Amino acid sequence: MAILLMLIPISLVLLGAAVGAFVWAVKRGQFDDLDTPALDILEDNDRPAPPPVQAGDDRSGSADPARED
């Protein structure tokens, strides 16, 4: 019986957190457009893929790849 005195407040806190997360998501517009993401996969992507990174090709902007700051 003593465990109920601990489990009921914990469940109420978790319920409050779930309701708060749902309200936060609704206010931020997460549920505004439910159709477009499902249709995005059907669109033709005409952009070419980026070129693969070659060995020795330094794209990180560092002048010396062996030197770590």
GROMACS .gro file of N, CA, C and O in nm:
model
  276
    1MET      N    1   0.081  -0.119   0.000
    1MET     CA    2   0.000   0.000   0.000
    1MET      C    3   0.086   0.126   0.000
    1MET      O    4   0.047   0.227  -0.058
    2ALA      N    5   0.201   0.117   0.061
    2ALA     CA    6   0.288   0.234   0.067
    2ALA      C    7   0.343   0.270  -0.071
    2ALA      O    8   0.374   0.386  -0.097
    3ILE      N    9   0.356   0.170  -0.158
    3ILE     CA   10   0.408   0.197  -0.292
    3ILE      C   11   0.313   0.285  -0.371
    3ILE      O   12   0.355   0.365  -0.456
    4LEU      N   13   0.181   0.274  -0.344
    4LEU     CA   14   0.085   0.359  -0.413
    4LEU      C   15   0.104   0.506  -0.379
    4LEU      O   16   0.081   0.593  -0.461
    5LEU      N   17   0.148   0.533  -0.258
    5LEU     CA   18   0.173   0.672  -0.217
    5LEU      C   19   0.289   0.733  -0.296
    5LEU      O   20   0.299   0.854  -0.307
    6MET      N   21   0.374   0.648  -0.350
    6MET     CA   22   0.485   0.697  -0.432
    6MET      C   23   0.449   0.692  -0.582
    6MET      O   24   0.484   0.784  -0.656
    7LEU      N   25   0.380   0.589  -0.626
    7LEU     CA   26   0.352   0.572  -0.768
    7LEU      C   27   0.247   0.671  -0.821
    7LEU      O   28   0.257   0.715  -0.936
    8ILE      N   29   0.149   0.706  -0.741
    8ILE     CA   30   0.046   0.798  -0.788
    8ILE      C   31   0.103   0.937  -0.816
    8ILE      O   32   0.080   0.992  -0.924
    9PRO      N   33   0.182   0.997  -0.727
    9PRO     CA   34   0.242   1.128  -0.761
    9PRO      C   35   0.338   1.121  -0.880
    9PRO      O   36   0.342   1.213  -0.963
   10ILE      N   37   0.414   1.012  -0.890
   10ILE     CA   38   0.506   0.997  -1.004
   10ILE      C   39   0.427   0.991  -1.134
   10ILE      O   40   0.463   1.054  -1.233
   11SER      N   41   0.318   0.916  -1.135
   11SER     CA   42   0.237   0.906  -1.258
   11SER      C   43   0.172   1.039  -1.292
   11SER      O   44   0.160   1.075  -1.409
   12LEU      N   45   0.132   1.117  -1.192
   12LEU     CA   46   0.074   1.248  -1.219
   12LEU      C   47   0.178   1.344  -1.274
   12LEU      O   48   0.147   1.425  -1.363
   13VAL      N   49   0.300   1.335  -1.227
   13VAL     CA   50   0.408   1.420  -1.280
   13VAL      C   51   0.437   1.382  -1.425
   13VAL      O   52   0.453   1.469  -1.512
   14LEU      N   53   0.443   1.253  -1.455
   14LEU     CA   54   0.467   1.208  -1.593
   14LEU      C   55   0.351   1.249  -1.684
   14LEU      O   56   0.374   1.288  -1.800
   15LEU      N   57   0.229   1.241  -1.635
   15LEU     CA   58   0.114   1.284  -1.714
   15LEU      C   59   0.122   1.434  -1.741
   15LEU      O   60   0.097   1.478  -1.853
   16GLY      N   61   0.159   1.511  -1.643
   16GLY     CA   62   0.174   1.655  -1.661
   16GLY      C   63   0.283   1.687  -1.762
   16GLY      O   64   0.268   1.778  -1.845
   17ALA      N   65   0.395   1.612  -1.759
   17ALA     CA   66   0.503   1.634  -1.855
   17ALA      C   67   0.457   1.600  -1.997
   17ALA      O   68   0.489   1.671  -2.092
   18ALA      N   69   0.379   1.493  -2.012
   18ALA     CA   70   0.329   1.455  -2.145
   18ALA      C   71   0.231   1.559  -2.198
   18ALA      O   72   0.237   1.596  -2.316
   19VAL      N   73   0.142   1.607  -2.114
   19VAL     CA   74   0.047   1.710  -2.158
   19VAL      C   75   0.122   1.838  -2.192
   19VAL      O   76   0.092   1.905  -2.292
   20GLY      N   77   0.222   1.873  -2.112
   20GLY     CA   78   0.301   1.992  -2.139
   20GLY      C   79   0.376   1.981  -2.271
   20GLY      O   80   0.384   2.077  -2.349
   21ALA      N   81   0.433   1.864  -2.300
   21ALA     CA   82   0.503   1.844  -2.427
   21ALA      C   83   0.407   1.852  -2.544
   21ALA      O   84   0.442   1.907  -2.650
   22PHE      N   85   0.287   1.799  -2.528
   22PHE     CA   86   0.188   1.807  -2.635
   22PHE      C   87   0.146   1.951  -2.661
   22PHE      O   88   0.138   1.995  -2.775
   23VAL      N   89   0.120   2.027  -2.555
   23VAL     CA   90   0.081   2.168  -2.571
   23VAL      C   91   0.194   2.247  -2.635
   23VAL      O   92   0.172   2.330  -2.723
   24TRP      N   93   0.317   2.220  -2.594
   24TRP     CA   94   0.434   2.288  -2.652
   24TRP      C   95   0.443   2.258  -2.802
   24TRP      O   96   0.468   2.348  -2.882
   25ALA      N   97   0.423   2.132  -2.841
   25ALA     CA   98   0.431   2.095  -2.981
   25ALA      C   99   0.319   2.160  -3.063
   25ALA      O  100   0.342   2.203  -3.177
   26VAL      N  101   0.200   2.169  -3.007
   26VAL     CA  102   0.089   2.232  -3.079
   26VAL      C  103   0.116   2.381  -3.097
   26VAL      O  104   0.095   2.436  -3.206
   27LYS      N  105   0.168   2.447  -2.994
   27LYS     CA  106   0.196   2.590  -3.004
   27LYS      C  107   0.308   2.619  -3.103
   27LYS      O  108   0.312   2.725  -3.164
   28ARG      N  109   0.402   2.528  -3.120
   28ARG     CA  110   0.513   2.547  -3.213
   28ARG      C  111   0.477   2.507  -3.356
   28ARG      O  112   0.559   2.519  -3.446
   29GLY      N  113   0.356   2.457  -3.378
   29GLY     CA  114   0.310   2.428  -3.513
   29GLY      C  115   0.351   2.291  -3.566
   29GLY      O  116   0.352   2.271  -3.687
   30GLN      N  117   0.380   2.198  -3.479
   30GLN     CA  118   0.423   2.066  -3.524
   30GLN      C  119   0.311   1.989  -3.594
   30GLN      O  120   0.339   1.899  -3.673
   31PHE      N  121   0.188   2.021  -3.567
   31PHE     CA  122   0.076   1.946  -3.623
   31PHE      C  123  -0.003   2.028  -3.724
   31PHE      O  124  -0.116   1.992  -3.759
   32ASP      N  125   0.053   2.139  -3.772
   32ASP     CA  126  -0.019   2.225  -3.865
   32ASP      C  127  -0.036   2.162  -4.003
   32ASP      O  128  -0.142   2.170  -4.063
   33ASP      N  129   0.068   2.100  -4.057
   33ASP     CA  130   0.064   2.047  -4.193
   33ASP      C  131   0.102   1.899  -4.188
   33ASP      O  132   0.219   1.864  -4.182
   34LEU      N  133   0.002   1.813  -4.192
   34LEU     CA  134   0.027   1.670  -4.184
   34LEU      C  135   0.036   1.603  -4.321
   34LEU      O  136   0.078   1.488  -4.332
   35ASP      N  137  -0.005   1.673  -4.428
   35ASP     CA  138  -0.009   1.611  -4.561
   35ASP      C  139   0.119   1.630  -4.640
   35ASP      O  140   0.162   1.541  -4.712
   36THR      N  141   0.182   1.747  -4.631
   36THR     CA  142   0.297   1.777  -4.715
   36THR      C  143   0.417   1.684  -4.692
   36THR      O  144   0.477   1.639  -4.789
   37PRO      N  145   0.455   1.652  -4.569
   37PRO     CA  146   0.570   1.562  -4.553
   37PRO      C  147   0.548   1.425  -4.619
   37PRO      O  148   0.643   1.366  -4.671
   38ALA      N  149   0.426   1.377  -4.621
   38ALA     CA  150   0.399   1.248  -4.685
   38ALA      C  151   0.410   1.259  -4.837
   38ALA      O  152   0.443   1.160  -4.905
   39LEU      N  153   0.383   1.376  -4.892
   39LEU     CA  154   0.388   1.394  -5.037
   39LEU      C  155   0.527   1.432  -5.087
   39LEU      O  156   0.555   1.422  -5.206
   40ASP      N  157   0.615   1.477  -4.998
   40ASP     CA  158   0.750   1.518  -5.038
   40ASP      C  159   0.829   1.403  -5.100
   40ASP      O  160   0.911   1.424  -5.189
   41ILE      N  161   0.804   1.282  -5.057
   41ILE     CA  162   0.879   1.167  -5.109
   41ILE      C  163   0.843   1.139  -5.255
   41ILE      O  164   0.921   1.080  -5.329
   42LEU      N  165   0.726   1.187  -5.299
   42LEU     CA  166   0.683   1.162  -5.436
   42LEU      C  167   0.740   1.261  -5.536
   42LEU      O  168   0.733   1.238  -5.656
   43GLU      N  169   0.797   1.371  -5.488
   43GLU     CA  170   0.852   1.472  -5.577
   43GLU      C  171   0.982   1.424  -5.639
   43GLU      O  172   1.061   1.354  -5.576
   44ASP      N  173   1.004   1.463  -5.764
   44ASP     CA  174   1.127   1.427  -5.834
   44ASP      C  175   1.239   1.523  -5.791
   44ASP      O  176   1.223   1.644  -5.796
   45ASN      N  177   1.350   1.468  -5.751
   45ASN     CA  178   1.463   1.549  -5.706
   45ASN      C  179   1.560   1.566  -5.822
   45ASN      O  180   1.631   1.474  -5.859
   46ASP      N  181   1.564   1.685  -5.882
   46ASP     CA  182   1.648   1.709  -5.998
   46ASP      C  183   1.788   1.757  -5.963
   46ASP      O  184   1.872   1.773  -6.051
   47ARG      N  185   1.815   1.782  -5.837
   47ARG     CA  186   1.948   1.828  -5.798
   47ARG      C  187   2.046   1.711  -5.802
   47ARG      O  188   2.016   1.601  -5.754
   48PRO      N  189   2.164   1.731  -5.859
   48PRO     CA  190   2.263   1.622  -5.861
   48PRO      C  191   2.320   1.599  -5.721
   48PRO      O  192   2.322   1.688  -5.637
   49ALA      N  193   2.366   1.479  -5.701
   49ALA     CA  194   2.427   1.444  -5.573
   49ALA      C  195   2.559   1.517  -5.558
   49ALA      O  196   2.628   1.543  -5.657
   50PRO      N  197   2.598   1.553  -5.438
   50PRO     CA  198   2.727   1.620  -5.420
   50PRO      C  199   2.841   1.524  -5.453
   50PRO      O  200   2.827   1.402  -5.438
   51PRO      N  201   2.953   1.577  -5.502
   51PRO     CA  202   3.064   1.488  -5.537
   51PRO      C  203   3.121   1.421  -5.413
   51PRO      O  204   3.121   1.479  -5.304
   52PRO      N  205   3.167   1.297  -5.427
   52PRO     CA  206   3.224   1.228  -5.310
   52PRO      C  207   3.354   1.294  -5.268
   52PRO      O  208   3.428   1.350  -5.349
   53VAL      N  209   3.383   1.286  -5.140
   53VAL     CA  210   3.505   1.345  -5.086
   53VAL      C  211   3.621   1.252  -5.119
   53VAL      O  212   3.617   1.132  -5.090
   54GLN      N  213   3.723   1.306  -5.183
   54GLN     CA  214   3.841   1.229  -5.221
   54GLN      C  215   3.937   1.218  -5.103
   54GLN      O  216   3.941   1.305  -5.016
   55ALA      N  217   4.017   1.113  -5.100
   55ALA     CA  218   4.120   1.099  -4.997
   55ALA      C  219   4.222   1.210  -5.017
   55ALA      O  220   4.268   1.236  -5.128
   56GLY      N  221   4.255   1.281  -4.911
   56GLY     CA  222   4.349   1.391  -4.919
   56GLY      C  223   4.283   1.524  -4.951
   56GLY      O  224   4.348   1.626  -4.952
   57ASP      N  225   4.154   1.522  -4.979
   57ASP     CA  226   4.080   1.645  -5.008
   57ASP      C  227   4.038   1.705  -4.874
   57ASP      O  228   3.954   1.651  -4.805
   58ASP      N  229   4.099   1.819  -4.838
   58ASP     CA  230   4.071   1.880  -4.709
   58ASP      C  231   3.963   1.985  -4.724
   58ASP      O  232   3.987   2.092  -4.776
   59ARG      N  233   3.842   1.954  -4.680
   59ARG     CA  234   3.731   2.048  -4.690
   59ARG      C  235   3.695   2.107  -4.554
   59ARG      O  236   3.597   2.177  -4.542
   60SER      N  237   3.774   2.078  -4.453
   60SER     CA  238   3.741   2.128  -4.321
   60SER      C  239   3.786   2.271  -4.301
   60SER      O  240   3.750   2.334  -4.203
   61GLY      N  241   3.871   2.324  -4.388
   61GLY     CA  242   3.917   2.460  -4.377
   61GLY      C  243   4.046   2.474  -4.300
   61GLY      O  244   4.101   2.581  -4.289
   62SER      N  245   4.095   2.366  -4.248
   62SER     CA  246   4.220   2.371  -4.172
   62SER      C  247   4.339   2.366  -4.267
   62SER      O  248   4.338   2.293  -4.367
   63ALA      N  249   4.443   2.442  -4.241
   63ALA     CA  250   4.559   2.449  -4.329
   63ALA      C  251   4.645   2.324  -4.315
   63ALA      O  252   4.702   2.276  -4.413
   64ASP      N  253   4.656   2.269  -4.196
   64ASP     CA  254   4.740   2.152  -4.171
   64ASP      C  255   4.654   2.042  -4.110
   64ASP      O  256   4.615   2.051  -3.994
   65PRO      N  257   4.622   1.935  -4.187
   65PRO     CA  258   4.532   1.832  -4.134
   65PRO      C  259   4.592   1.755  -4.017
   65PRO      O  260   4.520   1.700  -3.936
   66ALA      N  261   4.725   1.750  -4.005
   66ALA     CA  262   4.787   1.677  -3.897
   66ALA      C  263   4.784   1.757  -3.766
   66ALA      O  264   4.799   1.701  -3.659
   67ARG      N  265   4.765   1.886  -3.777
   67ARG     CA  266   4.767   1.971  -3.658
   67ARG      C  267   4.627   1.987  -3.603
   67ARG      O  268   4.535   2.024  -3.674
   68GLU      N  269   4.610   1.956  -3.476
   68GLU     CA  270   4.481   1.972  -3.412
   68GLU      C  271   4.493   2.078  -3.305
   68GLU      O  272   4.583   2.076  -3.222
   69ASP      N  273   4.404   2.175  -3.307
   69ASP     CA  274   4.409   2.282  -3.207
   69ASP      C  275   4.329   2.246  -3.086
   69ASP      O  276   4.227   2.195  -3.084
   0.00000   0.00000   0.00000
